[in-house]
PDB file of C-alpha atoms in Angstrom:
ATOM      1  CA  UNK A   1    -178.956-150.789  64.180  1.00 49.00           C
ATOM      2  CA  UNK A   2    -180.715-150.898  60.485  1.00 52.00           C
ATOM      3  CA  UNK A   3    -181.785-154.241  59.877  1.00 60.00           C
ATOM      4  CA  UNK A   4    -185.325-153.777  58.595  1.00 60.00           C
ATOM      5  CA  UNK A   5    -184.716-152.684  55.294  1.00 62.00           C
ATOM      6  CA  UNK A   6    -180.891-154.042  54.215  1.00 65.00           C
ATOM      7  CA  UNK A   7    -179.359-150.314  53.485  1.00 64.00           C
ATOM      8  CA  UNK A   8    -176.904-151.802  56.144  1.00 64.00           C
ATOM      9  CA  UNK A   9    -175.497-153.743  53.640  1.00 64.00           C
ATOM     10  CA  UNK A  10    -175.363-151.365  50.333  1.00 73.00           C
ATOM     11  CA  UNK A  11    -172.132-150.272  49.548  1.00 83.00           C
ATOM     12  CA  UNK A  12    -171.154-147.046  51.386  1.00 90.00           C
ATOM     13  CA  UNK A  13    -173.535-147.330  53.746  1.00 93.00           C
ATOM     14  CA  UNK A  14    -171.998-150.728  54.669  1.00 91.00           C
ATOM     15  CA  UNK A  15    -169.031-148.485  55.184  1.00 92.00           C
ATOM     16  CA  UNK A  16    -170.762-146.294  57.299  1.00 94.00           C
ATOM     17  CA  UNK A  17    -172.829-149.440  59.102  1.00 93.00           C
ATOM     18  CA  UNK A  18    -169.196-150.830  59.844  1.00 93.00           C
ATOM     19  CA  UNK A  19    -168.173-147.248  60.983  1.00 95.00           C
ATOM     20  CA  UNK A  20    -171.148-146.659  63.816  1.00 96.00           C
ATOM     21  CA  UNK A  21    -170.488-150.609  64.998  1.00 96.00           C
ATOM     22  CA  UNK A  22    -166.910-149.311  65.992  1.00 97.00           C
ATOM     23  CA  UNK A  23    -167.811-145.803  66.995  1.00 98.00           C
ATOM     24  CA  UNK A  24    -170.577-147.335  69.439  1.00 98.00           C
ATOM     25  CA  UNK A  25    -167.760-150.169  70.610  1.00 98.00           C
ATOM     26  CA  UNK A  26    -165.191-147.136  71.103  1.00 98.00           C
ATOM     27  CA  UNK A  27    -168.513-145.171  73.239  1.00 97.00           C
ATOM     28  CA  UNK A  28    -169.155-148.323  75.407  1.00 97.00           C
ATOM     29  CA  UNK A  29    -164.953-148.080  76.258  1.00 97.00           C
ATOM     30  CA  UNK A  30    -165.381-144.963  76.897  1.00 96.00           C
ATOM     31  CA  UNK A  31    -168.708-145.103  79.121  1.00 96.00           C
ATOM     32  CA  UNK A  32    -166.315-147.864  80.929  1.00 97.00           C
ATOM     33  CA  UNK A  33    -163.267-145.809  81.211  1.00 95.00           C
ATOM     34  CA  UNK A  34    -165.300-142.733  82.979  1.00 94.00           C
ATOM     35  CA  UNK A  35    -166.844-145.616  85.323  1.00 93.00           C
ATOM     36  CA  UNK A  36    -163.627-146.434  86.193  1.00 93.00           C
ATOM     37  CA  UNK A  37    -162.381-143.293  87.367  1.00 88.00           C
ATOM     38  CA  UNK A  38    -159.279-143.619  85.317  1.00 90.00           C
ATOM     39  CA  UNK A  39    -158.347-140.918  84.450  1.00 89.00           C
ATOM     40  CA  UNK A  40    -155.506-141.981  81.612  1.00 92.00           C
ATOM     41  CA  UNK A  41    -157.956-144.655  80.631  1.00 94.00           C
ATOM     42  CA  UNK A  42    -160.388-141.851  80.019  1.00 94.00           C
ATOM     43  CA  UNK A  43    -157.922-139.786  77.883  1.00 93.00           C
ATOM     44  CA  UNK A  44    -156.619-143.125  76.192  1.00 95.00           C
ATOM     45  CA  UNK A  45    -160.320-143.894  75.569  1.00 96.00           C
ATOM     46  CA  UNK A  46    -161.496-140.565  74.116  1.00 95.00           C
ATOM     47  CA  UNK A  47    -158.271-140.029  71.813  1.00 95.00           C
ATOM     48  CA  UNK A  48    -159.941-143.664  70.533  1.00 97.00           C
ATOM     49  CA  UNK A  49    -162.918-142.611  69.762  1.00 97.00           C
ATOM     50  CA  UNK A  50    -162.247-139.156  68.120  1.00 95.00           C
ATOM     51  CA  UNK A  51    -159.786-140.811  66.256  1.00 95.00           C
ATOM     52  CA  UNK A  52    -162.560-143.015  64.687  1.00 96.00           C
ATOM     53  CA  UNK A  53    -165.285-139.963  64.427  1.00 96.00           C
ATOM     54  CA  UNK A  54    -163.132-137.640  62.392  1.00 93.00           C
ATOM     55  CA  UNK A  55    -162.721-139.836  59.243  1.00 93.00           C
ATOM     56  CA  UNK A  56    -165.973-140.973  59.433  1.00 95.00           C
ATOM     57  CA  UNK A  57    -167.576-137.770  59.764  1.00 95.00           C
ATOM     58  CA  UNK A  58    -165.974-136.702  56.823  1.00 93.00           C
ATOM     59  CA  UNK A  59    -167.353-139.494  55.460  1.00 93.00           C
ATOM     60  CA  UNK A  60    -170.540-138.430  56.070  1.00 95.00           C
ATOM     61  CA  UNK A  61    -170.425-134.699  55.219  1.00 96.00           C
ATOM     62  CA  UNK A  62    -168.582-135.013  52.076  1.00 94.00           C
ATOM     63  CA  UNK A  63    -170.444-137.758  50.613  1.00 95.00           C
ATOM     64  CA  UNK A  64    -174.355-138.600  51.711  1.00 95.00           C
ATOM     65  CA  UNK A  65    -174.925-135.460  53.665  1.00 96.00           C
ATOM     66  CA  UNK A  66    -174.134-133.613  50.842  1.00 95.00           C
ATOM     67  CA  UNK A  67    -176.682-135.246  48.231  1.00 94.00           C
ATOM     68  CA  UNK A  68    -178.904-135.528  52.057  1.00 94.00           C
ATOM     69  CA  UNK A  69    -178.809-131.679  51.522  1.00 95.00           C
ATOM     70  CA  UNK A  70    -180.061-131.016  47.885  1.00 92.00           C
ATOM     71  CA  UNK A  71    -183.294-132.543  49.107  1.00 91.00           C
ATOM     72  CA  UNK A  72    -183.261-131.891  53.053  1.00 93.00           C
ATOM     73  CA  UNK A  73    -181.211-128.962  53.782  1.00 96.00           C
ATOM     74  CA  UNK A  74    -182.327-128.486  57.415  1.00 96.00           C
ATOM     75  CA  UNK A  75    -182.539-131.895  58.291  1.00 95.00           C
ATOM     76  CA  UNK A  76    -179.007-131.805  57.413  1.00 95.00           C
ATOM     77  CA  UNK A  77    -178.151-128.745  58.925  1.00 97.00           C
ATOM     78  CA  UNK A  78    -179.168-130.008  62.373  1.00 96.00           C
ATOM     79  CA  UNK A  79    -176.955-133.553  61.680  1.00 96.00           C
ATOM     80  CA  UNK A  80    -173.931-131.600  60.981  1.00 96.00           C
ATOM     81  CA  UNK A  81    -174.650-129.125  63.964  1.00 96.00           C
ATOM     82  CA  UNK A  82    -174.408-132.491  66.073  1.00 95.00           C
ATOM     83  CA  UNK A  83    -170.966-133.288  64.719  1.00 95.00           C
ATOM     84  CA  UNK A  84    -169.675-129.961  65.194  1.00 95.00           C
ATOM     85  CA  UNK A  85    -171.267-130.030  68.900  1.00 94.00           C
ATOM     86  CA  UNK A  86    -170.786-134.020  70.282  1.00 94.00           C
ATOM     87  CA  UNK A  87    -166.986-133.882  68.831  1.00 91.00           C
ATOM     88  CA  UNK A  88    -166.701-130.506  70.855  1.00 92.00           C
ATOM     89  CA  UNK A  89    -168.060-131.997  74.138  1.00 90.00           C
ATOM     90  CA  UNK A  90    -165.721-135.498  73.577  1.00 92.00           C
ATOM     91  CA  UNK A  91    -162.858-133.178  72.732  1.00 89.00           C
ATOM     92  CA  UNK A  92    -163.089-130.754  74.902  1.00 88.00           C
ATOM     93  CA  UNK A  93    -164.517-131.934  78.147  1.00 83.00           C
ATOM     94  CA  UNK A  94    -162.632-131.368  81.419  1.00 78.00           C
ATOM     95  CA  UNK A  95    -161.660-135.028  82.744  1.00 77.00           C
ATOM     96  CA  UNK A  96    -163.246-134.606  86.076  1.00 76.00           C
ATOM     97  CA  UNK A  97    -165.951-133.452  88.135  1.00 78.00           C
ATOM     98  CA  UNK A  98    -168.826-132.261  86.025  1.00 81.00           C
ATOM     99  CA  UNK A  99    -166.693-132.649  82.817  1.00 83.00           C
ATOM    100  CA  UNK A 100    -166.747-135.997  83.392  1.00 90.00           C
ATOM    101  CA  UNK A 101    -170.822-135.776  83.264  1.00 91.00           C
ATOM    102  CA  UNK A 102    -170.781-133.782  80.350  1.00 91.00           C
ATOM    103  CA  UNK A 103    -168.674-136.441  78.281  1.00 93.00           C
ATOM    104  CA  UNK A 104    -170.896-138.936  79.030  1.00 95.00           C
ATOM    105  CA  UNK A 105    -173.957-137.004  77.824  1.00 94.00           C
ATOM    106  CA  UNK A 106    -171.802-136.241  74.618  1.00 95.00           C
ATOM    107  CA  UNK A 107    -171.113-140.283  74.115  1.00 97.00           C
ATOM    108  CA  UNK A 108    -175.243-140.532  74.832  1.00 97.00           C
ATOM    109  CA  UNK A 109    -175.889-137.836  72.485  1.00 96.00           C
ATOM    110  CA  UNK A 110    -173.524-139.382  69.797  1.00 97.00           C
ATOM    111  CA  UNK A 111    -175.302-142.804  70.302  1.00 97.00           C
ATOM    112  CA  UNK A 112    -178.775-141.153  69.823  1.00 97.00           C
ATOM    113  CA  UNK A 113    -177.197-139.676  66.782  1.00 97.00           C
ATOM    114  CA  UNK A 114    -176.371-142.775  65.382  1.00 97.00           C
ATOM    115  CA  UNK A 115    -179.508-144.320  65.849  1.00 95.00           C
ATOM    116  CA  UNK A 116    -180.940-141.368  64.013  1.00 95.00           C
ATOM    117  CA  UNK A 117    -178.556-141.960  61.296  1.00 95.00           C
ATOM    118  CA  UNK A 118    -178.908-145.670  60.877  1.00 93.00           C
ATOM    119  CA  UNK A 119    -183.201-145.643  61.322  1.00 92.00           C
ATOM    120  CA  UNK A 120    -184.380-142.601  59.487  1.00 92.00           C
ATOM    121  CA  UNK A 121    -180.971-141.408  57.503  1.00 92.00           C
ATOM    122  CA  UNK A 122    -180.346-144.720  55.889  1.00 92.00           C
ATOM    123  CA  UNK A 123    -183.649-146.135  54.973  1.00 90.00           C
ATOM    124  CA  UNK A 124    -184.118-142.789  53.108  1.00 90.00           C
ATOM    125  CA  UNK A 125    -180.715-142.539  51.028  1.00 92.00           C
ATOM    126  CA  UNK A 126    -181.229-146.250  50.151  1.00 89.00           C
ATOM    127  CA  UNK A 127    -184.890-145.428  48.511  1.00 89.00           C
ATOM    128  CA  UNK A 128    -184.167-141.496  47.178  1.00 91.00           C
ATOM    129  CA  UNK A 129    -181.148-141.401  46.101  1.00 92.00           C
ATOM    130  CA  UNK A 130    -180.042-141.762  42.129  1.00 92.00           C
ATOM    131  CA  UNK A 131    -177.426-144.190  40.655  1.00 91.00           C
ATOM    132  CA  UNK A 132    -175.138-140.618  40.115  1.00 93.00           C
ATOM    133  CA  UNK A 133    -175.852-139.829  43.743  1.00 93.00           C
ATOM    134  CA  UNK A 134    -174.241-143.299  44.733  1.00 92.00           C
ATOM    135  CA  UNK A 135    -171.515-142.951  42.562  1.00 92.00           C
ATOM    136  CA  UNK A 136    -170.642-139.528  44.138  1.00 92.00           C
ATOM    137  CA  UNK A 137    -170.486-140.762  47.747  1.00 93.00           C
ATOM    138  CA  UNK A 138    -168.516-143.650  46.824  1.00 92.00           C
ATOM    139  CA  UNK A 139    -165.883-141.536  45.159  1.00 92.00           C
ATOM    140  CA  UNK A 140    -165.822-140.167  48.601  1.00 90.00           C
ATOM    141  CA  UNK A 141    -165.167-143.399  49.948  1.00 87.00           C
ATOM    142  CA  UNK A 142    -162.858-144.354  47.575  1.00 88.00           C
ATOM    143  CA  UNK A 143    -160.765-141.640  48.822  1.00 83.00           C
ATOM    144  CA  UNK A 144    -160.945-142.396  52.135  1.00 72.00           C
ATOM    145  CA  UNK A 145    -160.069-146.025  51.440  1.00 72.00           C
ATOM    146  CA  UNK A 146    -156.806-144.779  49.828  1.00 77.00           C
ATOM    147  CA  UNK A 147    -155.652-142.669  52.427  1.00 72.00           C
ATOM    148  CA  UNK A 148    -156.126-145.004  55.246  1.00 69.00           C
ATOM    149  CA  UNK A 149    -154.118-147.769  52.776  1.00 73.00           C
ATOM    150  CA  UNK A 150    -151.266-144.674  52.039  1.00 75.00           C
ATOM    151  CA  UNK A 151    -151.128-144.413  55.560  1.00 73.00           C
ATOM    152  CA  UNK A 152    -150.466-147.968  56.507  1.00 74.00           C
ATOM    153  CA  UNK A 153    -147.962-148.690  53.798  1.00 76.00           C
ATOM    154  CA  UNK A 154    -145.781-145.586  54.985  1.00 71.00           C
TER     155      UNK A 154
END
């Protein structure tokens, strides 16, 4: 994870930091659940981790991918094509046989992804981006935060 250049501990990217930490946690489980040849710890596993992805993703795309794109567009192109295509595999996956392979490259894949995010993705946003910029994504944040808190008072 980013520890070279402290972006792991700036605001939303802390959020985002936090975020992979569980997501790579909830991939490990998951590795471990396929291993196990369980088939309901599998499904109990994956609903887990996509459960964690979606918000997060969102996250991402409405908040630093968007200000990512006004400067990278196909750089961020290709890191939203991986959402769209890991969350597919994860989802979608049949639960045995050569599914079960293909969910596993989907978790590696996802991994990979994060590493991308937190070694290249991070470091950048934390030197680039304006004070504005900042301010945008953690509006975006901000509204996550209130939803998850709606959700847990209801």
């Amino acid at each position: 994870m980013c520890e070279h250049c402290g972006c792991e501990g700036f605001g939303p990217l802390r959020e985002l930091h936090e975020d992979h930490l569980a997501i790579l946690g909830a991939s490990t489980r998951l590795t471990d659940a396929v291993s196990s040849g369980n088939p309901d710890a599998v499904r109990k596993a994956v609903a887990a981790l996509v459960a964690m992805l979606e918000p997060h993703e969102r996250n991402e795309e409405l908040g630093l991918y968007r200000e990512m794109a006004r400067g990278a567009p196909e750089y961020v192109a290709n890191l939203l094509g991986e959402h769209e295509e890991v969350g597919r595999l994860i989802e979608s996956s049949p639960r045995t046989g050569e599914g079960m392979a293909a969910l596993l490259d989907a978790v590696r894949r996802l991994q990979l992804h994060i590493f991308i995010e937190e070694q290249d993705l991070f470091p950048y946003a934390i030197q680039m981006f304006t004070g504005v910029q900042w301010d945008l994504i953690e509006d975006v944040h901000a509204g996550r935060r209130e939803r998850r808190d709606s959700a847990r008072s209801s």
